[in-house]
Amino acid sequence: MADPMRIRATVRDGVVNVKVLMSHEMETGQRKDAAGKLVPAHYIRSVSATYQGKTVLSAQWGPAIAKNPYLEFSFKGGQKGDKVVVTWEDNKGEKRSDEATIS
Amino acid sequence: MSRWVKWMAVAAAGLVCTQAAAQSRYPGVGRTATPAEIAAWDIDVRADFKGLPPGSGSVSRGEAVWEAKCASCHGSFGESNMFFPPIIGGTRAEDIVRGRVEALARPGEQRSTLMKLSQISTLWDYINRAMPFNAPKTLTADEVYALTAYILNQGDVVPANFVLTERNMAEVQQRLPNRNGLTRDHGLWETRGRPDVKAFACMANCGPEPRIVSQLPDHARGSHGDLAAQNRLIGPVRGVSLTQGAPAAAAVAAAPAARDPARDLAEKSGCLACHGAKQRVVGPALAEIAAKYRNDGGAEARLVAKVKSGGQGVWGNVPMPPSQLQEQDLRTLVRWILNTH
């Protein structure tokens, strides 16, 4: 299981700003190790964020995104004290879901 | 004879007078530092926590200060490697138990501050004396405690409800991921099996006095511009000015010139930490700004607004933090930049 994401969600004037730091290797599958063997690809393929069961962000990612990706987005209509849930799934089928309380 | 009498009197009168005598021994060189000056400089915090002022700061307070003053360069989670190496990252729970960071041994691994840090006092002291980059020494002791706690929390060294004070710094030290990571068994340079860091200080009979056998050739002087203008202005800048040709000429040029109040304001407000007069430092050179907006009538008002609210993107990625100055002072600064460069 991958390390937890760090998520920070703050609301100002009805707009919730969400910052997410994911912990992931994001191997492109094109790099070779010291022995000259290809390092197998291992990257996040899809990311989604939900607020009260409703999807507020969904993204399809590829190998061009850096290791330990940082994601920042905002959406309207969130309330203080509610939860935002962020989920990713990578090309090996691993998943991770974390939540943060809007402050 | 009179000199001998003076020396005797000095010897009897204690430390302060000894310093005065040192002055008379080297006429015209320096003066005795006042106790207030020494107190202002004496801010270091030692590894045994001597010098640490009393105070306390929670992780949540640290988060607020971090977002306001640090996140623009270091990233919200201390993860950014855009301008500086990341502060957080690369440490694991096992490292905290062991006191050695395993990732440091892997070649090619991105190193973060928290991976390398072996003394918590160093982190506190560095934030206290050098951060934020554009306004060092402006943080209060409580803010420094809070920021230190926030950084430790981001590295999972302390829990989210932690409050760091001068009393529990020693406990936190025992949880630093790389607290046992220091080694003196290797040298900084190739040293033929004998680490250069195991040297000792020679105090007596140390061989002949060193003699200066070479110096910077004249054609190379000034190739990096006026180094004094590129330094952050904390206290006097040492060394000769290299823009003035030969050292003799530099001494003449260093004679007190008329002070420009606008330049003093820029210096005091920390502008010159990032903006050189002619050279690009972190931000654009003042001359570049003046040249860009030379024939632009509305530039003054726009630049005043920009300095006030901070900016990014026109001259590159490095953000300029918002200024705390009054409107009037901002206008003086912008006019000075546009008209005299």
mmCIF file of C-alpha atoms in Angstrom, chain B residues 45-58 120-121 124 141-146 148-149 152 162-173:
data_model
loop_
_atom_site.group_PDB
_atom_site.id
_atom_site.type_symbol
_atom_site.label_atom_id
_atom_site.label_comp_id
_atom_site.label_asym_id
_atom_site.label_seq_id
_atom_site.Cartn_x
_atom_site.Cartn_y
_atom_site.Cartn_z
ATOM 1 C CA VAL B 45 21.526 28.236 18.900
ATOM 2 C CA ARG B 46 23.894 25.466 19.823
ATOM 3 C CA ALA B 47 23.343 21.750 19.530
ATOM 4 C CA ASP B 48 22.932 21.604 23.324
ATOM 5 C CA PHE B 49 20.177 24.254 22.889
ATOM 6 C CA LYS B 50 22.128 27.042 24.562
ATOM 7 C CA GLY B 51 20.955 30.314 23.053
ATOM 8 C CA LEU B 52 17.416 29.088 22.395
ATOM 9 C CA PRO B 53 14.924 31.761 23.476
ATOM 10 C CA PRO B 54 11.802 30.716 25.390
ATOM 11 C CA GLY B 55 8.690 30.359 23.256
ATOM 12 C CA SER B 56 6.264 27.874 21.810
ATOM 13 C CA GLY B 57 4.513 27.160 18.536
ATOM 14 C CA SER B 58 1.949 24.625 17.422
ATOM 15 C CA ILE B 120 17.079 20.088 15.372
ATOM 16 C CA SER B 121 18.817 23.213 16.694
ATOM 17 C CA TRP B 124 15.555 26.313 14.265
ATOM 18 C CA ALA B 141 10.618 33.239 18.297
ATOM 19 C CA ASP B 142 7.113 31.744 18.550
ATOM 20 C CA GLU B 143 6.767 31.750 14.751
ATOM 21 C CA VAL B 144 10.106 29.971 14.390
ATOM 22 C CA TYR B 145 8.980 27.315 16.889
ATOM 23 C CA ALA B 146 5.702 26.964 14.986
ATOM 24 C CA THR B 148 9.878 24.083 12.972
ATOM 25 C CA ALA B 149 6.948 22.107 14.382
ATOM 26 C CA LEU B 152 8.597 18.148 11.605
ATOM 27 C CA PHE B 162 2.156 18.927 18.669
ATOM 28 C CA VAL B 163 3.348 22.141 20.348
ATOM 29 C CA LEU B 164 7.094 22.738 20.161
ATOM 30 C CA THR B 165 8.726 24.704 22.972
ATOM 31 C CA GLU B 166 12.277 25.287 24.159
ATOM 32 C CA ARG B 167 11.685 22.537 26.751
ATOM 33 C CA ASN B 168 10.770 19.681 24.398
ATOM 34 C CA MET B 169 13.334 20.380 21.674
ATOM 35 C CA ALA B 170 15.601 17.715 23.198
ATOM 36 C CA GLU B 171 12.823 15.114 22.962
ATOM 37 C CA VAL B 172 12.242 15.967 19.316
ATOM 38 C CA GLN B 173 15.972 15.639 18.687
#
